[in-house]
Coordinates of C-alpha atoms in Angstrom, one line a residue:
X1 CA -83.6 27.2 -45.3
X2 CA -82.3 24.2 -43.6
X3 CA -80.0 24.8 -40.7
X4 CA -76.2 24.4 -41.0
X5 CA -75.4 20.6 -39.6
X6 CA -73.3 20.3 -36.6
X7 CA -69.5 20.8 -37.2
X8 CA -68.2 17.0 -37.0
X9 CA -65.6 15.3 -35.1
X10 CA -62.2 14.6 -37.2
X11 CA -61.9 11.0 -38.2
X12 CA -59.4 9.2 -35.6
X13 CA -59.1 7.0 -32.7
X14 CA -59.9 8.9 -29.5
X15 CA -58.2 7.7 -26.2
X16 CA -59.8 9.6 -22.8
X17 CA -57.0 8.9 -19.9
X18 CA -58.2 9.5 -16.0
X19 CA -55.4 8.4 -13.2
X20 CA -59.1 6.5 -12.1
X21 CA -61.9 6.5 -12.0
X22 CA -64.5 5.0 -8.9
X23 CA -67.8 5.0 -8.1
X24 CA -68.7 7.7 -5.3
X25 CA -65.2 8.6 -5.6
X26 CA -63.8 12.3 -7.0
X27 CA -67.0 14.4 -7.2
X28 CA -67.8 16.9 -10.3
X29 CA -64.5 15.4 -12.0
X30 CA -65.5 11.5 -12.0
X31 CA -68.9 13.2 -13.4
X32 CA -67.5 15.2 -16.0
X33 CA -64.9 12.8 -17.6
X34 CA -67.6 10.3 -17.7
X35 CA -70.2 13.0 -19.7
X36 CA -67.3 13.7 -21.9
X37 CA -66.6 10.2 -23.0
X38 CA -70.4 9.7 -23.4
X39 CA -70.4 12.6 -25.5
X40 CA -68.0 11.4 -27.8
X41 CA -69.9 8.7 -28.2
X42 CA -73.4 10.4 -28.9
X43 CA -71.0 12.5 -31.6
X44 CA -70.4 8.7 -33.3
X45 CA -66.5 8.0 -32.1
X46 CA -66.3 4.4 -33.0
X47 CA -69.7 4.1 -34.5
X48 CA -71.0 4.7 -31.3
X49 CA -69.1 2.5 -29.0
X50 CA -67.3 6.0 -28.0
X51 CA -64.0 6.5 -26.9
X52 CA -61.4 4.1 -25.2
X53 CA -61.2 5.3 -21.2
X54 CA -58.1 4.2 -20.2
X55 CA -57.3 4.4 -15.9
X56 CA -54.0 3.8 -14.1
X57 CA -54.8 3.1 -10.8
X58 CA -54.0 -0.4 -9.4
X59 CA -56.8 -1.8 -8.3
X60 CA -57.7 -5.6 -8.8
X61 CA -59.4 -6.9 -11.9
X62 CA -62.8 -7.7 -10.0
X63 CA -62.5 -3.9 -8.2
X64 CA -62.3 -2.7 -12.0
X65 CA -64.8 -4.8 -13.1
X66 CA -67.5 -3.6 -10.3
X67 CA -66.5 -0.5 -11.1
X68 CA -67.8 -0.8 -14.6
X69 CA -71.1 -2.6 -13.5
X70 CA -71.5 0.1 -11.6
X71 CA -71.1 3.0 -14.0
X72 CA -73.2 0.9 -16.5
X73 CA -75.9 0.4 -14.1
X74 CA -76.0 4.1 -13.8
X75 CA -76.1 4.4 -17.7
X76 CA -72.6 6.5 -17.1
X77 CA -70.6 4.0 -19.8
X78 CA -72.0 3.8 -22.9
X79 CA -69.8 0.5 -23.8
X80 CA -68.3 -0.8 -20.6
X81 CA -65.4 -2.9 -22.3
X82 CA -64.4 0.4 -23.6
X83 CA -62.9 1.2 -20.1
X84 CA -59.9 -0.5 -19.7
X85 CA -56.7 -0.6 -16.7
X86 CA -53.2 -0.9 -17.2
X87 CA -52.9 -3.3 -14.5
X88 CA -55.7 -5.4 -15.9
X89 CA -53.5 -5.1 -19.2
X90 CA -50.3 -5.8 -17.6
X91 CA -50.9 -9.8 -16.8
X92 CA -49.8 -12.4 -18.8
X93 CA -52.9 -15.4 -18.5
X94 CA -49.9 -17.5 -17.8
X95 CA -48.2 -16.1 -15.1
X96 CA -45.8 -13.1 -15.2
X97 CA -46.4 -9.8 -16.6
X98 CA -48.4 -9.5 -20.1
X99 CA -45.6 -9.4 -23.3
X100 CA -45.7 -6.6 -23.9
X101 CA -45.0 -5.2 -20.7
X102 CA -42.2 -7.8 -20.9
X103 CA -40.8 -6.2 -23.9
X104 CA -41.0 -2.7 -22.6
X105 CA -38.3 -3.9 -19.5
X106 CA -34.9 -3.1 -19.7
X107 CA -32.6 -5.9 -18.1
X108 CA -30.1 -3.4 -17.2
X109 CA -32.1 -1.7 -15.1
X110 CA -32.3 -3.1 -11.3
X111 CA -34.3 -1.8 -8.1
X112 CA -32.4 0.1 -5.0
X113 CA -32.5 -2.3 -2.3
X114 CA -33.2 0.4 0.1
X115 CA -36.9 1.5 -1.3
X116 CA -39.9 -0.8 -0.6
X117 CA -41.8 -2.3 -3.1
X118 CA -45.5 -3.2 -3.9
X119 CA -45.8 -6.1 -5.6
X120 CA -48.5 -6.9 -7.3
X121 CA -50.2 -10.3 -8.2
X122 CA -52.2 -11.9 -10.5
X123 CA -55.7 -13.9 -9.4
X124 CA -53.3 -17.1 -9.1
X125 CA -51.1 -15.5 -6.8
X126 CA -48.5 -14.8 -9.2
X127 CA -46.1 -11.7 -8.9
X128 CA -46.6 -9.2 -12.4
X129 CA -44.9 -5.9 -11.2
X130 CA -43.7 -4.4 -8.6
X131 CA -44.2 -1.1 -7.9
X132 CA -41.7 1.2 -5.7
X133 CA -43.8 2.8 -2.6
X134 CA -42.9 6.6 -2.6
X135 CA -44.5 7.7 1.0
X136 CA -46.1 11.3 1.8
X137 CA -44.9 12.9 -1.3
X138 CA -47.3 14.1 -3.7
X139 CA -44.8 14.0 -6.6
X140 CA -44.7 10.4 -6.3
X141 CA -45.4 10.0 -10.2
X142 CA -42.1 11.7 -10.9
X143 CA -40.1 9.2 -9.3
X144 CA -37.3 7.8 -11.3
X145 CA -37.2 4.5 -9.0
X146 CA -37.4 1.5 -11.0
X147 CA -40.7 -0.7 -11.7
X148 CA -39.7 -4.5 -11.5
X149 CA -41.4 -6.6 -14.5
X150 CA -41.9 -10.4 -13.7
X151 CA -41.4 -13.3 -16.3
X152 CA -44.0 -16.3 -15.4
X153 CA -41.8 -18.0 -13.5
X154 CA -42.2 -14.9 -10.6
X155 CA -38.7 -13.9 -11.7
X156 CA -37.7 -10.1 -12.2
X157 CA -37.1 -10.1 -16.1
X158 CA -36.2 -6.3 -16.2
X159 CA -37.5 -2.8 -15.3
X160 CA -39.0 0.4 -16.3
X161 CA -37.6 3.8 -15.9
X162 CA -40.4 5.3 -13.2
X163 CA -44.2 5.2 -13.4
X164 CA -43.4 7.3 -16.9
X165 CA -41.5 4.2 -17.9
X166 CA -44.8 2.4 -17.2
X167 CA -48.0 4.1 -18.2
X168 CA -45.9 5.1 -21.6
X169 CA -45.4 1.8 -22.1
X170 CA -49.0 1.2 -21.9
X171 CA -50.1 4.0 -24.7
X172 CA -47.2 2.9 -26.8
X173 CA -48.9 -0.7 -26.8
X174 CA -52.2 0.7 -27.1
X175 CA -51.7 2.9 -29.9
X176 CA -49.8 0.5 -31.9
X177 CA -53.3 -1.3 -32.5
X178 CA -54.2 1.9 -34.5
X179 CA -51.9 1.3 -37.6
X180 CA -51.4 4.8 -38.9
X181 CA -54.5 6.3 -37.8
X182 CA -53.9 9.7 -36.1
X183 CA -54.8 9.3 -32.7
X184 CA -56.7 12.3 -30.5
X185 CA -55.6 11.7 -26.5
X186 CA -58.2 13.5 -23.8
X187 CA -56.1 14.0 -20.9
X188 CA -58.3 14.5 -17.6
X189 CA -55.2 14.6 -15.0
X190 CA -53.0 16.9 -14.3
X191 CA -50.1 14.0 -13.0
X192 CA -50.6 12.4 -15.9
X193 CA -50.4 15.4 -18.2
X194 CA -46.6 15.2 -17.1
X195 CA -45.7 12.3 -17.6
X196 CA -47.0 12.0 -21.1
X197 CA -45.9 15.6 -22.0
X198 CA -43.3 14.5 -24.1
X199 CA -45.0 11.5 -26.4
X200 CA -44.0 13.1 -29.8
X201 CA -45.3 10.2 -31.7
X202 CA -46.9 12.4 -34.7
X203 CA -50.0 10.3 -34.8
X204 CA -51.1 12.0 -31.4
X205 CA -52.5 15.2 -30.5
X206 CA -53.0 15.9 -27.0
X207 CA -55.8 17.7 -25.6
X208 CA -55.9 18.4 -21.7
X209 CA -58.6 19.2 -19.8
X210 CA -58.7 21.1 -16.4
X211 CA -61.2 20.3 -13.7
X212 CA -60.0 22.3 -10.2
X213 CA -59.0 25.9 -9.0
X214 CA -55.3 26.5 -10.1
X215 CA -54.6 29.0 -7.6
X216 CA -54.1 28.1 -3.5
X217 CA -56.1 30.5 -0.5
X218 CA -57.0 33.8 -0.8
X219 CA -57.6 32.0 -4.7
X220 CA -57.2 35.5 -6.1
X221 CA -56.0 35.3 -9.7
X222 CA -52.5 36.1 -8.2
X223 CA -52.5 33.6 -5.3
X224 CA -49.7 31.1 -4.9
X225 CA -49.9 27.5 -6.5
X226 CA -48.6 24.3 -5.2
X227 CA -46.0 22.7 -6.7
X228 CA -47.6 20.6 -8.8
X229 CA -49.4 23.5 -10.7
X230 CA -46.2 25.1 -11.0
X231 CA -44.4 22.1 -13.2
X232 CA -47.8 21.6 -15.3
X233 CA -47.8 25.3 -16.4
X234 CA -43.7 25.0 -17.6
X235 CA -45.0 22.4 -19.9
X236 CA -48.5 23.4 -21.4
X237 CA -47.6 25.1 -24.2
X238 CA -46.7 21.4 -25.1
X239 CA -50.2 20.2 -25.1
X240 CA -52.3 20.7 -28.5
X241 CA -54.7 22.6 -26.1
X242 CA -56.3 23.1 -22.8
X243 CA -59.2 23.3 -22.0
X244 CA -60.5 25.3 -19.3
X245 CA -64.3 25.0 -18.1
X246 CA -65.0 28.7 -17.5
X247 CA -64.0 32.2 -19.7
X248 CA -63.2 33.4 -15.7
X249 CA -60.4 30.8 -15.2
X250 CA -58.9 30.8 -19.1
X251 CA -58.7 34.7 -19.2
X252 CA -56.9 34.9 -15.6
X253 CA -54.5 32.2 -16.7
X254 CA -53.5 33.7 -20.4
X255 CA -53.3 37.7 -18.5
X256 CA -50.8 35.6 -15.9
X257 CA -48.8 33.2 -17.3
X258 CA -49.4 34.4 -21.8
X259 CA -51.1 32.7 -24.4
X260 CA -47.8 30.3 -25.4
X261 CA -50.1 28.0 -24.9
X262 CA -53.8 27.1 -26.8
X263 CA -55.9 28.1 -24.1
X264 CA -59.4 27.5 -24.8
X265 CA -63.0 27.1 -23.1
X266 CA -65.6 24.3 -23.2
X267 CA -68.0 24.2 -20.8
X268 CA -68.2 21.0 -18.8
X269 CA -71.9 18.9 -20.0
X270 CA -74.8 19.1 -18.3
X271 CA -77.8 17.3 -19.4
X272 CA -81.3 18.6 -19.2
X273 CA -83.8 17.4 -16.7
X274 CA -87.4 17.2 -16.2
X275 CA -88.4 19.7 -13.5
X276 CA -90.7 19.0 -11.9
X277 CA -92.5 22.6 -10.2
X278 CA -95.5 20.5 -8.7
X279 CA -92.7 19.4 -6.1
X280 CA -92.1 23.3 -5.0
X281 CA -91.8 24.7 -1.3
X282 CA -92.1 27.8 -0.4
X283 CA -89.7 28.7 2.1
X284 CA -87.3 25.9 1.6
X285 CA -83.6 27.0 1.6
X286 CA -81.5 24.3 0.5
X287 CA -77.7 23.7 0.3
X288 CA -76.3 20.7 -1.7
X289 CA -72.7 18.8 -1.7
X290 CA -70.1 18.0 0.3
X291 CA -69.5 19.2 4.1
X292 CA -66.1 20.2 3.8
X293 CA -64.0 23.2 5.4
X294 CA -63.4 25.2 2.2
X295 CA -67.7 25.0 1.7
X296 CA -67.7 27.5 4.5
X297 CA -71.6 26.0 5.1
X298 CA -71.4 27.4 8.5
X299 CA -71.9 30.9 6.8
X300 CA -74.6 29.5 5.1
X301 CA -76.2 29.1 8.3
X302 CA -75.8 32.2 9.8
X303 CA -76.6 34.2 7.0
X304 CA -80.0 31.8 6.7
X305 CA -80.6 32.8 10.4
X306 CA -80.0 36.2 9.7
X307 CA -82.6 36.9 7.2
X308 CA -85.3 35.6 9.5
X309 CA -87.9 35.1 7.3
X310 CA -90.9 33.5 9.4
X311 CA -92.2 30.4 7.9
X312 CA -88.9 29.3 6.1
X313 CA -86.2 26.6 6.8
X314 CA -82.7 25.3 5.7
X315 CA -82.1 21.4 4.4
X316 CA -78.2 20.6 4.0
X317 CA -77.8 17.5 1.9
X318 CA -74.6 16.1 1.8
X319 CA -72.0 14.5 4.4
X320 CA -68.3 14.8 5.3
X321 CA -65.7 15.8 7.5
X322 CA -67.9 19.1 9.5
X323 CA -70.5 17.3 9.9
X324 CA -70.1 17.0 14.0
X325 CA -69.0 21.0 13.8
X326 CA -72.2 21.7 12.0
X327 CA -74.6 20.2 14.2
X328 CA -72.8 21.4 17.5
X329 CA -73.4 25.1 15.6
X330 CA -76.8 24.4 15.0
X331 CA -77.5 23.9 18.8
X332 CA -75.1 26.3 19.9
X333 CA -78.0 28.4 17.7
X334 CA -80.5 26.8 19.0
X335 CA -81.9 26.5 15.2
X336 CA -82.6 23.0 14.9
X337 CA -86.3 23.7 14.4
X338 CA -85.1 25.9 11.1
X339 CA -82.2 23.8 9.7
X340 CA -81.3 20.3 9.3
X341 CA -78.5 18.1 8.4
X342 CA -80.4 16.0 6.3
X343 CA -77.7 13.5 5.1
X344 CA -76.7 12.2 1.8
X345 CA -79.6 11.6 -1.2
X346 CA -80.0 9.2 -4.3
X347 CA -82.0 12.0 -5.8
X348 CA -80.7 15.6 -6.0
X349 CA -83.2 16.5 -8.5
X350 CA -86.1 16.0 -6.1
X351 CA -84.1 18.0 -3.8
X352 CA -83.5 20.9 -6.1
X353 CA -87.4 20.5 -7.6
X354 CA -88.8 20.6 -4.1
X355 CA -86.7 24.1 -3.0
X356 CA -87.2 27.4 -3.5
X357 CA -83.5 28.7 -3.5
X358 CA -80.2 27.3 -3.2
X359 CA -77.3 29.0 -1.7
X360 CA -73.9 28.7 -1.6
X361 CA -70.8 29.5 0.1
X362 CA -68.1 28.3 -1.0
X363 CA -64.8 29.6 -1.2
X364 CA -63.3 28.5 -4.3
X365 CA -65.3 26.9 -7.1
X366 CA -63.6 24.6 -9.9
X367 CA -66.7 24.1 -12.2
X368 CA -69.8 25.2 -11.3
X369 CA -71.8 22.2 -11.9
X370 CA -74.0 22.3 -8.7
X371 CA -75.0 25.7 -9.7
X372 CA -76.2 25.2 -13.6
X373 CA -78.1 22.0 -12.4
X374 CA -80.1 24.0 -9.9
X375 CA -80.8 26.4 -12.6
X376 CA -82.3 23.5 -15.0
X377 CA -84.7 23.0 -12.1
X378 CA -85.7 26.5 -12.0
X379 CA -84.3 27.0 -8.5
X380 CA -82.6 30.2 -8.1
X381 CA -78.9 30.5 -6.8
X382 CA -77.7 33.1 -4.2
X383 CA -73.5 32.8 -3.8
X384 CA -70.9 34.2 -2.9
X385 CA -69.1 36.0 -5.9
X386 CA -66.0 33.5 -5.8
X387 CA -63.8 31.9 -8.4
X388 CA -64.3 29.8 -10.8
X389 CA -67.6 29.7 -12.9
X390 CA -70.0 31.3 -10.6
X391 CA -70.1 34.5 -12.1
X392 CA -70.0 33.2 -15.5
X393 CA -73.1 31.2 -15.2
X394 CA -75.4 34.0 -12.2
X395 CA -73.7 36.6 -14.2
X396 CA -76.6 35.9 -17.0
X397 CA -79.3 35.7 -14.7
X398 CA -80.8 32.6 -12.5
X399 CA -79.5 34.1 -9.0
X400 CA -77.8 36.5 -7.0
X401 CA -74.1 37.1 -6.0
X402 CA -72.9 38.7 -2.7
X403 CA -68.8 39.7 -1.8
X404 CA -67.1 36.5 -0.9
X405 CA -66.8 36.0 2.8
X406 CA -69.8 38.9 3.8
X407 CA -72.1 36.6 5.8
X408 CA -74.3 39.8 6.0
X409 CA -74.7 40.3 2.6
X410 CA -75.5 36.8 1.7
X411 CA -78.3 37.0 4.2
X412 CA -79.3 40.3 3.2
X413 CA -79.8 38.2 -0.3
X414 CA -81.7 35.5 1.1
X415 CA -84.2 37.4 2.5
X416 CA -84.4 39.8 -0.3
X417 CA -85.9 37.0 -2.8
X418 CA -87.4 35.5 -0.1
X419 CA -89.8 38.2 0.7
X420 CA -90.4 38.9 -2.6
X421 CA -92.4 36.3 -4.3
X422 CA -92.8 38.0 -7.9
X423 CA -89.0 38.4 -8.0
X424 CA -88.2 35.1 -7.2
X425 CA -90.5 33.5 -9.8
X426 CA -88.6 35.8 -12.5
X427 CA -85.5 34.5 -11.4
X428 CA -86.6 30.9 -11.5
X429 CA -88.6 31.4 -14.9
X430 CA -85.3 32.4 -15.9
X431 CA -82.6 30.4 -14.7
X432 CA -83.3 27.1 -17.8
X433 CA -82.1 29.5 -20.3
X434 CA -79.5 30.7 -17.9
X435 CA -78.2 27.1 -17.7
X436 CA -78.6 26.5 -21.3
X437 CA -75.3 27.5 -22.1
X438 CA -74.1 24.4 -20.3
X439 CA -76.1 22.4 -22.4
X440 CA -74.1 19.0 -24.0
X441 CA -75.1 20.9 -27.4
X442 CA -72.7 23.9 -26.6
X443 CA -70.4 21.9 -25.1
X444 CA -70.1 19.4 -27.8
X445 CA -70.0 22.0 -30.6
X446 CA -66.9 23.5 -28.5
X447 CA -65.1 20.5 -28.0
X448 CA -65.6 19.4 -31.3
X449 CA -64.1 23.2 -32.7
X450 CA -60.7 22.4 -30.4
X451 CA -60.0 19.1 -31.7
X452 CA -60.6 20.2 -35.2
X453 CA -57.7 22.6 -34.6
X454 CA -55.6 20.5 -32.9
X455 CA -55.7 17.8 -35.4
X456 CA -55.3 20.3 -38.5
X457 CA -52.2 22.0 -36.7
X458 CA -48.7 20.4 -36.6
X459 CA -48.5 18.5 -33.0
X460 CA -46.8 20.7 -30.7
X461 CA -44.1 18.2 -29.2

């Protein structure tokens, strides 16, 4: 019997919007959107070509441009013309600000003379927009300041209500190329989930992903939320779904806040690797990513210390902000012989191929990435037990997880695998089936489920 063909991806034009996206710049999420436009494209969205990624941030032209030389070179685009900017978009070749941006302005409209202004120019010089500067406030996109439109002779031709005046101008232009088409949005931010919220055009169905913790310290399912959290969940019951990238995170948001919304799961891609096991060494502790307070790698340390295991040592790849604090703890120690700082790498993989565990310590996880790419190299994970995704990818095998915050137990952990070879092996021979259920396969077959509802199901604005 021939096996049952992969469910297919509803006929339509598929739009992917990110506020930006930047080389080296927004971790796991740059990572992510990117595998999920790639995706769509491996899936055949626009023969191939994949979907339109469309970015707001107001960089230059040639920033933008390097940008996508650089994501190509990495083989992260699939069609790099396919990633377009709104400011890019918004020039007219001569002079002023592109038609229809033009068209979009309302004359009536007019700027309060007592907010500053960024005004932006064209390559020539030339004034396009002006944007109003909302300082130290994070709700900046809400604003309902005015954004000045320039006519090509540098002149202020009219305004737009707020940056929701703007970017829905934008999508209004782009989706007007699409003729009747029905039109499938992937919405990767959270500020611009609220500002497009509202687009009832009945062409569009709106599908929002979620990348980050929801919830702000202790990150207990009941924890507090900043504000921006708090508006987003008032309107996502207006989304045609959201996706969440862990079961964890989706069931402690629908026992919280109800299922008014379509709250679903799709596990963020992960493609497979070649491991390579020749590159293994024993006694090799490892801990990858960023060097941030909420890593809490200084318990990582201690707990290495702790378990004592003669002949072993402790590599931390990665760089940021604790990096000074780290090393003055490693003196203070007096464990520089056993662990090192080892900087940034090109090549993870080699990293995670050459160790013989990873640990982390983290307090608060969004996707666990890091985690179901050490599996795939066979390298077993000891963590704390924290939200989100942790437990739903060790909870199947590959690793072990210890009470959040118990430095004792963590190294209790440590030295438990590490002493005990034939358990350790089992773990590793394990852990690429573990991580299997990350696979773009799975992923793609869920993604592909959602939209297929969405787009069979009246639009929910």
């Amino acid at each position: 019997m021939l096996p049952d063909a992969a469910p297919a991806l509803p006929d339509a034009e598929y739009l992917v919007l990110s506020s930006r996206l930047i080389p080296g710049l927004d971790g796991g999420y740059t990572i992510a959107t990117l595998a999920r436009a790639r995706q769509l494209a491996g899936a055949g969205v626009a023969e191939g070509a994949g979907p339109q990624l469309l970015t707001f941030d107001p960089g230059t032209a040639a920033d933008h441009a390097a940008h996508r030389r650089t994501f190509a070179e990495q083989g992260a685009l699939t069609v790099p013309s396919r990633m377009r900017n709104l400011f890019d978009e918004a020039v007219a070749s001569d002079g002023g600000a592109a038609g229809w941006l033009r068209a979009a302005a309302d004359a009536a409209v007019t700027a309060d003379p007592d907010v500053e202004y960024r005004v932006l120019t064209d390559a020539d010089g030339r004034p396009f927009a002006a944007l109003p500067v909302i300082p130290g406030n994070p709700d900046w996109h809400l604003t309902a300041e005015p954004v000045l439109v320039y006519d090509g002779a540098g002149e202020v031709a009219g305004a737009l209500h707020g940056f929701r005046g703007l970017y829905r101008a934008w999508l209004d232009h782009v989706a007007a190329a699409f003729g009747d088409r029905r039109i499938v949005v992937i919405c990767e931010s959270r500020q611009l989930g609220e500002l497009i919220a509202d687009w009832s055009d009945p062409r569009v169905r709106i599908v929002h992903t979620i990348h980050t913790m929801h919830v702000e310290e202790p990150y207990t399912p009941d924890a507090s939320m900043n504000t921006l959290w708090t508006r987003w969940f008032r309107l996502a019951d207006r989304f045609d779904a959201v996706i969440w990238p862990t079961a964890t995170q989706r069931d402690d948001v629908v026992a919280r806040f109800g299922d008014a919304a379509s709250h679903v799961v799709v596990p963020n891609p992960i493609a497979p690797v070649e491991a390579r096991d020749d590159l293994r060494e024993d006694g090799l502790v490892i801990m990858l990513g960023r060097l941030a307070p909420g890593k809490r790698v200084d318990h990582a340390i201690r707990a290495f210390l702790a378990a004592d295991v003669p002949g072993t040592r402790m590599e931390i790849w990665g760089g940021g902000p604790e990096q000074g604090r780290l090393q003055a703890l490693i003196e203070e120690l007096a464990a520089g012989d056993r662990v090192v700082l080892a900087g940034y790498t090109q090549t993870p993989g080699t990293v995670l191929d050459r160790a013989s565990l990873l640990v982390t310590s983290t307090a608060f996880e969004g996707q666990p990435l890091g985690v179901v790419e050490s599996l795939l190299h066979g390298t077993p994970v000891v963590s704390y037990d924290v939200r989100y995704g942790i437990r739903d990818v060790l909870g199947a095998g590959g690793g072990v997880l210890v009470p959040d915050g118990d430095i004792e137990a963590l190294g209790d952990a440590i030295r438990s695998l590490l002493t005990d070879p034939d358990r350790l092996a089992a773990l590793s021979a394990e852990a690429p089936t573990v991580a299997a259920a990350w696979s773009p396969e799975r992923s793609l077959d869920a993604l592909t489920a959602v939209i297929q509802a969405a787009v069979a199901a009246p639009p929910r604005r």
